[in-house]
């Protein structure tokens, strides 16, 4: 496994993380993602972590990096499918994934992305608040 | 890794295969898929194999099983994202994935599924021809 596949779905990109991220794999994913955002002129990135049972600080940092990079490239990032146990552990460990938008599943994530893109088009304000849902 | 995540996207289900399938994992995937087809009343299943670099006869059989099971449950299956090298090897090995519909990527796969569903609604013929594209 040398890279995580990225699927193009209309204006959005979808990544399903099923394996443990190590340094090289995470780096490849980050560069692949920003390249694809540029190539396909994507407006949003969906990261599905429903198969991830442990999120540590490394994984949290990678998600934050991807979100920030995409934002710089004018694309929003939404993390979807987090398992309830993972959410509990994250908060108990004091890792509330600040700055990362979350949604329950892919469909709700797409809705959130669409609303964000619409909002940006109307007001063009660059607010940094995190709305962890 | 005890199960492969299945994402619901409207009327379709999306599965991204990123790891080697072994017996137990394949069996779980098959049962999860048919259960989700029933639960969400899905009309189509997309299987993304862009991260798969080797397809052997076992993997071919699993794909065939999923396709047949889904068909029985009134859902079409399309395999998307096959790497060119995999297609070459499959044909050279005499494993042409008969009975499995293929498309270049997720978007084309969705188009194919939509056309198939439309076709089924009009004619309700249950033809078994394989159109490996």
GROMACS .gro file of N, CA, C and O in nm, chain A residues 17-106:
model
  360
   17UNK      N    1  -1.014   0.650   0.444
   17UNK     CA    2  -0.894   0.603   0.513
   17UNK      C    3  -0.925   0.471   0.583
   17UNK      O    4  -1.012   0.464   0.668
   18UNK      N    5  -0.857   0.366   0.538
   18UNK     CA    6  -0.885   0.232   0.591
   18UNK      C    7  -0.764   0.172   0.660
   18UNK      O    8  -0.774   0.071   0.728
   19UNK      N    9  -0.649   0.232   0.637
   19UNK     CA   10  -0.526   0.173   0.693
   19UNK      C   11  -0.461   0.275   0.787
   19UNK      O   12  -0.494   0.393   0.785
   20UNK      N   13  -0.371   0.226   0.870
   20UNK     CA   14  -0.298   0.317   0.958
   20UNK      C   15  -0.210   0.410   0.875
   20UNK      O   16  -0.139   0.365   0.785
   21UNK      N   17  -0.218   0.537   0.905
   21UNK     CA   18  -0.133   0.634   0.834
   21UNK      C   19   0.005   0.635   0.898
   21UNK      O   20   0.018   0.651   1.018
   22UNK      N   21   0.107   0.616   0.817
   22UNK     CA   22   0.244   0.640   0.866
   22UNK      C   23   0.297   0.761   0.789
   22UNK      O   24   0.231   0.810   0.696
   23UNK      N   25   0.413   0.808   0.829
   23UNK     CA   26   0.467   0.934   0.776
   23UNK      C   27   0.459   0.946   0.625
   23UNK      O   28   0.401   1.039   0.570
   24UNK      N   29   0.518   0.846   0.556
   24UNK     CA   30   0.531   0.854   0.411
   24UNK      C   31   0.393   0.854   0.344
   24UNK      O   32   0.366   0.930   0.251
   25UNK      N   33   0.304   0.768   0.395
   25UNK     CA   34   0.170   0.755   0.337
   25UNK      C   35   0.091   0.885   0.356
   25UNK      O   36   0.022   0.931   0.264
   26UNK      N   37   0.105   0.945   0.474
   26UNK     CA   38   0.034   1.070   0.503
   26UNK      C   39   0.085   1.182   0.411
   26UNK      O   40   0.006   1.262   0.358
   27UNK      N   41   0.217   1.185   0.394
   27UNK     CA   42   0.278   1.288   0.309
   27UNK      C   43   0.229   1.274   0.164
   27UNK      O   44   0.193   1.372   0.098
   28UNK      N   45   0.227   1.148   0.116
   28UNK     CA   46   0.179   1.122  -0.020
   28UNK      C   47   0.033   1.164  -0.034
   28UNK      O   48  -0.006   1.225  -0.134
   29UNK      N   49  -0.047   1.133   0.068
   29UNK     CA   50  -0.189   1.168   0.063
   29UNK      C   51  -0.207   1.320   0.055
   29UNK      O   52  -0.285   1.370  -0.025
   30UNK      N   53  -0.132   1.392   0.137
   30UNK     CA   54  -0.141   1.538   0.136
   30UNK      C   55  -0.106   1.595  -0.002
   30UNK      O   56  -0.179   1.678  -0.056
   31UNK      N   57   0.006   1.546  -0.058
   31UNK     CA   58   0.046   1.603  -0.188
   31UNK      C   59  -0.049   1.560  -0.299
   31UNK      O   60  -0.083   1.639  -0.387
   32UNK      N   61  -0.094   1.434  -0.295
   32UNK     CA   62  -0.190   1.388  -0.396
   32UNK      C   63  -0.317   1.474  -0.391
   32UNK      O   64  -0.373   1.511  -0.494
   33UNK      N   65  -0.362   1.502  -0.267
   33UNK     CA   66  -0.487   1.577  -0.251
   33UNK      C   67  -0.477   1.718  -0.308
   33UNK      O   68  -0.563   1.760  -0.386
   34UNK      N   69  -0.373   1.792  -0.270
   34UNK     CA   70  -0.363   1.929  -0.321
   34UNK      C   71  -0.344   1.930  -0.472
   34UNK      O   72  -0.397   2.016  -0.543
   35UNK      N   73  -0.270   1.830  -0.523
   35UNK     CA   74  -0.255   1.821  -0.669
   35UNK      C   75  -0.388   1.796  -0.738
   35UNK      O   76  -0.417   1.855  -0.843
   36UNK      N   77  -0.470   1.710  -0.678
   36UNK     CA   78  -0.599   1.680  -0.740
   36UNK      C   79  -0.696   1.797  -0.727
   36UNK      O   80  -0.779   1.820  -0.816
   37UNK      N   81  -0.687   1.871  -0.614
   37UNK     CA   82  -0.770   1.991  -0.601
   37UNK      C   83  -0.738   2.087  -0.715
   37UNK      O   84  -0.827   2.144  -0.778
   38UNK      N   85  -0.608   2.101  -0.744
   38UNK     CA   86  -0.569   2.190  -0.854
   38UNK      C   87  -0.612   2.135  -0.989
   38UNK      O   88  -0.673   2.205  -1.071
   39UNK      N   89  -0.584   2.006  -1.011
   39UNK     CA   90  -0.611   1.943  -1.141
   39UNK      C   91  -0.759   1.950  -1.178
   39UNK      O   92  -0.795   1.980  -1.291
   40UNK      N   93  -0.845   1.917  -1.080
   40UNK     CA   94  -0.988   1.907  -1.109
   40UNK      C   95  -1.067   2.029  -1.064
   40UNK      O   96  -1.189   2.029  -1.069
   41UNK      N   97  -0.995   2.131  -1.012
   41UNK     CA   98  -1.062   2.253  -0.971
   41UNK      C   99  -1.169   2.221  -0.865
   41UNK      O  100  -1.281   2.274  -0.872
   42UNK      N  101  -1.134   2.133  -0.771
   42UNK     CA  102  -1.232   2.085  -0.673
   42UNK      C  103  -1.263   2.191  -0.569
   42UNK      O  104  -1.178   2.270  -0.532
   43UNK      N  105  -1.386   2.188  -0.519
   43UNK     CA  106  -1.428   2.285  -0.419
   43UNK      C  107  -1.435   2.226  -0.279
   43UNK      O  108  -1.451   2.299  -0.182
   44UNK      N  109  -1.430   2.095  -0.270
   44UNK     CA  110  -1.442   2.034  -0.137
   44UNK      C  111  -1.373   1.899  -0.129
   44UNK      O  112  -1.356   1.830  -0.229
   45UNK      N  113  -1.332   1.862  -0.007
   45UNK     CA  114  -1.267   1.734   0.017
   45UNK      C  115  -1.342   1.663   0.130
   45UNK      O  116  -1.364   1.722   0.236
   46UNK      N  117  -1.384   1.540   0.104
   46UNK     CA  118  -1.450   1.459   0.207
   46UNK      C  119  -1.354   1.350   0.251
   46UNK      O  120  -1.301   1.277   0.167
   47UNK      N  121  -1.331   1.341   0.381
   47UNK     CA  122  -1.244   1.236   0.432
   47UNK      C  123  -1.326   1.143   0.519
   47UNK      O  124  -1.374   1.181   0.625
   48UNK      N  125  -1.344   1.019   0.471
   48UNK     CA  126  -1.423   0.922   0.546
   48UNK      C  127  -1.333   0.844   0.640
   48UNK      O  128  -1.237   0.781   0.595
   49UNK      N  129  -1.363   0.848   0.770
   49UNK     CA  130  -1.279   0.776   0.867
   49UNK      C  131  -1.362   0.671   0.941
   49UNK      O  132  -1.331   0.638   1.055
   50UNK      N  133  -1.467   0.619   0.873
   50UNK     CA  134  -1.554   0.523   0.941
   50UNK      C  135  -1.481   0.392   0.973
   50UNK      O  136  -1.525   0.316   1.059
   51UNK      N  137  -1.371   0.366   0.903
   51UNK     CA  138  -1.296   0.243   0.930
   51UNK      C  139  -1.184   0.266   1.030
   51UNK      O  140  -1.111   0.173   1.063
   52UNK      N  141  -1.170   0.390   1.077
   52UNK     CA  142  -1.061   0.422   1.169
   52UNK      C  143  -1.109   0.405   1.312
   52UNK      O  144  -1.207   0.467   1.353
   53UNK      N  145  -1.044   0.318   1.387
   53UNK     CA  146  -1.089   0.294   1.525
   53UNK      C  147  -1.004   0.369   1.627
   53UNK      O  148  -1.040   0.377   1.744
   54UNK      N  149  -0.890   0.421   1.585
   54UNK     CA  150  -0.806   0.499   1.677
   54UNK      C  151  -0.757   0.625   1.607
   54UNK      O  152  -0.701   0.618   1.497
   55UNK      N  153  -0.782   0.740   1.667
   55UNK     CA  154  -0.723   0.864   1.615
   55UNK      C  155  -0.629   0.918   1.722
   55UNK      O  156  -0.672   0.952   1.832
   56UNK      N  157  -0.502   0.924   1.691
   56UNK     CA  158  -0.406   0.980   1.786
   56UNK      C  159  -0.369   1.122   1.741
   56UNK      O  160  -0.427   1.176   1.647
   57UNK      N  161  -0.272   1.181   1.811
   57UNK     CA  162  -0.238   1.320   1.780
   57UNK      C  163  -0.176   1.332   1.640
   57UNK      O  164  -0.196   1.431   1.571
   58UNK      N  165  -0.106   1.227   1.595
   58UNK     CA  166  -0.048   1.230   1.460
   58UNK      C  167  -0.158   1.239   1.355
   58UNK      O  168  -0.157   1.326   1.268
   59UNK      N  169  -0.255   1.149   1.368
   59UNK     CA  170  -0.368   1.147   1.275
   59UNK      C  171  -0.444   1.281   1.280
   59UNK      O  172  -0.484   1.334   1.177
   60UNK      N  173  -0.463   1.332   1.401
   60UNK     CA  174  -0.530   1.461   1.417
   60UNK      C  175  -0.455   1.572   1.345
   60UNK      O  176  -0.515   1.657   1.280
   61UNK      N  177  -0.322   1.567   1.354
   61UNK     CA  178  -0.241   1.670   1.289
   61UNK      C  179  -0.252   1.659   1.136
   61UNK      O  180  -0.263   1.759   1.066
   62UNK      N  181  -0.251   1.535   1.086
   62UNK     CA  182  -0.263   1.514   0.942
   62UNK      C  183  -0.397   1.571   0.891
   62UNK      O  184  -0.403   1.641   0.791
   63UNK      N  185  -0.504   1.540   0.965
   63UNK     CA  186  -0.636   1.590   0.925
   63UNK      C  187  -0.636   1.744   0.925
   63UNK      O  188  -0.689   1.808   0.834
   64UNK      N  189  -0.574   1.800   1.028
   64UNK     CA  190  -0.564   1.946   1.035
   64UNK      C  191  -0.484   2.003   0.919
   64UNK      O  192  -0.523   2.103   0.858
   65UNK      N  193  -0.370   1.936   0.888
   65UNK     CA  194  -0.287   1.980   0.775
   65UNK      C  195  -0.366   1.980   0.644
   65UNK      O  196  -0.362   2.076   0.568
   66UNK      N  197  -0.436   1.868   0.620
   66UNK     CA  198  -0.512   1.855   0.495
   66UNK      C  199  -0.616   1.967   0.487
   66UNK      O  200  -0.633   2.031   0.383
   67UNK      N  201  -0.684   1.990   0.601
   67UNK     CA  202  -0.787   2.093   0.604
   67UNK      C  203  -0.727   2.231   0.571
   67UNK      O  204  -0.783   2.307   0.492
   68UNK      N  205  -0.613   2.261   0.632
   68UNK     CA  206  -0.549   2.392   0.610
   68UNK      C  207  -0.499   2.406   0.466
   68UNK      O  208  -0.519   2.508   0.401
   69UNK      N  209  -0.433   2.301   0.417
   69UNK     CA  210  -0.382   2.304   0.278
   69UNK      C  211  -0.497   2.325   0.180
   69UNK      O  212  -0.486   2.405   0.087
   70UNK      N  213  -0.607   2.251   0.199
   70UNK     CA  214  -0.720   2.261   0.108
   70UNK      C  215  -0.777   2.402   0.113
   70UNK      O  216  -0.812   2.460   0.009
   71UNK      N  217  -0.784   2.457   0.235
   71UNK     CA  218  -0.839   2.591   0.253
   71UNK      C  219  -0.756   2.693   0.173
   71UNK      O  220  -0.812   2.783   0.109
   72UNK      N  221  -0.624   2.676   0.178
   72UNK     CA  222  -0.536   2.766   0.103
   72UNK      C  223  -0.561   2.752  -0.047
   72UNK      O  224  -0.551   2.849  -0.122
   73UNK      N  225  -0.596   2.628  -0.088
   73UNK     CA  226  -0.625   2.603  -0.229
   73UNK      C  227  -0.773   2.631  -0.260
   73UNK      O  228  -0.822   2.590  -0.364
   74UNK      N  229  -0.844   2.696  -0.168
   74UNK     CA  230  -0.984   2.734  -0.188
   74UNK      C  231  -1.080   2.615  -0.192
   74UNK      O  232  -1.177   2.615  -0.268
   75UNK      N  233  -1.049   2.511  -0.113
   75UNK     CA  234  -1.141   2.398  -0.103
   75UNK      C  235  -1.170   2.372   0.045
   75UNK      O  236  -1.081   2.385   0.128
   76UNK      N  237  -1.293   2.338   0.078
   76UNK     CA  238  -1.329   2.308   0.216
   76UNK      C  239  -1.307   2.159   0.243
   76UNK      O  240  -1.318   2.077   0.153
   77UNK      N  241  -1.278   2.125   0.368
   77UNK     CA  242  -1.259   1.985   0.405
   77UNK      C  243  -1.360   1.946   0.513
   77UNK      O  244  -1.382   2.022   0.606
   78UNK      N  245  -1.422   1.831   0.495
   78UNK     CA  246  -1.514   1.779   0.597
   78UNK      C  247  -1.477   1.634   0.628
   78UNK      O  248  -1.459   1.553   0.537
   79UNK      N  249  -1.461   1.604   0.756
   79UNK     CA  250  -1.432   1.468   0.800
   79UNK      C  251  -1.564   1.400   0.833
   79UNK      O  252  -1.645   1.455   0.907
   80UNK      N  253  -1.587   1.283   0.775
   80UNK     CA  254  -1.717   1.217   0.796
   80UNK      C  255  -1.701   1.075   0.849
   80UNK      O  256  -1.596   1.013   0.833
   81UNK      N  257  -1.807   1.027   0.913
   81UNK     CA  258  -1.815   0.886   0.952
   81UNK      C  259  -1.740   0.850   1.078
   81UNK      O  260  -1.709   0.733   1.099
   82UNK      N  261  -1.710   0.949   1.163
   82UNK     CA  262  -1.636   0.916   1.284
   82UNK      C  263  -1.716   0.823   1.374
   82UNK      O  264  -1.835   0.843   1.397
   83UNK      N  265  -1.653   0.718   1.424
   83UNK     CA  266  -1.720   0.626   1.515
   83UNK      C  267  -1.742   0.695   1.649
   83UNK      O  268  -1.657   0.771   1.695
   84UNK      N  269  -1.858   0.668   1.713
   84UNK     CA  270  -1.889   0.731   1.842
   84UNK      C  271  -1.776   0.714   1.944
   84UNK      O  272  -1.739   0.809   2.013
   85UNK      N  273  -1.720   0.592   1.952
   85UNK     CA  274  -1.614   0.567   2.050
   85UNK      C  275  -1.493   0.657   2.025
   85UNK      O  276  -1.427   0.702   2.118
   86UNK      N  277  -1.466   0.683   1.897
   86UNK     CA  278  -1.352   0.767   1.862
   86UNK      C  279  -1.376   0.911   1.909
   86UNK      O  280  -1.286   0.975   1.965
   87UNK      N  281  -1.499   0.958   1.890
   87UNK     CA  282  -1.534   1.094   1.933
   87UNK      C  283  -1.519   1.107   2.085
   87UNK      O  284  -1.462   1.205   2.136
   88UNK      N  285  -1.566   1.006   2.157
   88UNK     CA  286  -1.554   1.008   2.304
   88UNK      C  287  -1.407   1.014   2.346
   88UNK      O  288  -1.365   1.098   2.426
   89UNK      N  289  -1.327   0.924   2.285
   89UNK     CA  290  -1.186   0.918   2.322
   89UNK      C  291  -1.114   1.049   2.290
   89UNK      O  292  -1.033   1.097   2.368
   90UNK      N  293  -1.146   1.107   2.174
   90UNK     CA  294  -1.081   1.231   2.133
   90UNK      C  295  -1.101   1.340   2.238
   90UNK      O  296  -1.007   1.409   2.277
   91UNK      N  297  -1.225   1.354   2.284
   91UNK     CA  298  -1.255   1.460   2.380
   91UNK      C  299  -1.192   1.430   2.515
   91UNK      O  300  -1.135   1.518   2.581
   92UNK      N  301  -1.196   1.301   2.553
   92UNK     CA  302  -1.134   1.264   2.681
   92UNK      C  303  -0.984   1.287   2.680
   92UNK      O  304  -0.924   1.321   2.782
   93UNK      N  305  -0.922   1.270   2.564
   93UNK     CA  306  -0.777   1.290   2.552
   93UNK      C  307  -0.742   1.438   2.533
   93UNK      O  308  -0.626   1.473   2.528
   94UNK      N  309  -0.845   1.522   2.520
   94UNK     CA  310  -0.817   1.664   2.499
   94UNK      C  311  -0.773   1.696   2.358
   94UNK      O  312  -0.691   1.784   2.335
   95UNK      N  313  -0.825   1.619   2.260
   95UNK     CA  314  -0.792   1.643   2.118
   95UNK      C  315  -0.922   1.674   2.043
   95UNK      O  316  -0.973   1.589   1.970
   96UNK      N  317  -0.978   1.791   2.059
   96UNK     CA  318  -1.111   1.815   2.001
   96UNK      C  319  -1.111   1.846   1.851
   96UNK      O  320  -1.211   1.892   1.797
   97UNK      N  321  -1.000   1.820   1.782
   97UNK     CA  322  -0.989   1.843   1.636
   97UNK      C  323  -1.034   1.985   1.598
   97UNK      O  324  -1.117   2.003   1.509
   98UNK      N  325  -0.978   2.081   1.666
   98UNK     CA  326  -1.016   2.220   1.639
   98UNK      C  327  -0.986   2.258   1.493
   98UNK      O  328  -0.883   2.220   1.438
   99UNK      N  329  -1.077   2.330   1.433
   99UNK     CA  330  -1.054   2.378   1.296
   99UNK      C  331  -1.093   2.277   1.190
   99UNK      O  332  -1.079   2.303   1.071
  100UNK      N  333  -1.139   2.158   1.233
  100UNK     CA  334  -1.179   2.057   1.135
  100UNK      C  335  -1.331   2.043   1.138
  100UNK      O  336  -1.390   2.024   1.244
  101UNK      N  337  -1.394   2.054   1.023
  101UNK     CA  338  -1.539   2.037   1.015
  101UNK      C  339  -1.572   1.889   1.008
  101UNK      O  340  -1.505   1.814   0.939
  102UNK      N  341  -1.677   1.849   1.078
  102UNK     CA  342  -1.716   1.708   1.077
  102UNK      C  343  -1.864   1.694   1.040
  102UNK      O  344  -1.943   1.786   1.060
  103UNK      N  345  -1.899   1.579   0.985
  103UNK     CA  346  -2.039   1.548   0.956
  103UNK      C  347  -2.059   1.399   0.983
  103UNK      O  348  -1.963   1.322   0.985
  104UNK      N  349  -2.185   1.360   1.002
  104UNK     CA  350  -2.214   1.222   1.042
  104UNK      C  351  -2.178   1.120   0.934
  104UNK      O  352  -2.120   1.017   0.962
  105UNK      N  353  -2.215   1.149   0.810
  105UNK     CA  354  -2.186   1.054   0.702
  105UNK      C  355  -2.159   1.130   0.572
  105UNK      O  356  -2.165   1.254   0.569
  106UNK      N  357  -2.129   1.057   0.465
  106UNK     CA  358  -2.089   1.121   0.340
  106UNK      C  359  -2.198   1.214   0.286
  106UNK      O  360  -2.169   1.325   0.241
   0.00000   0.00000   0.00000
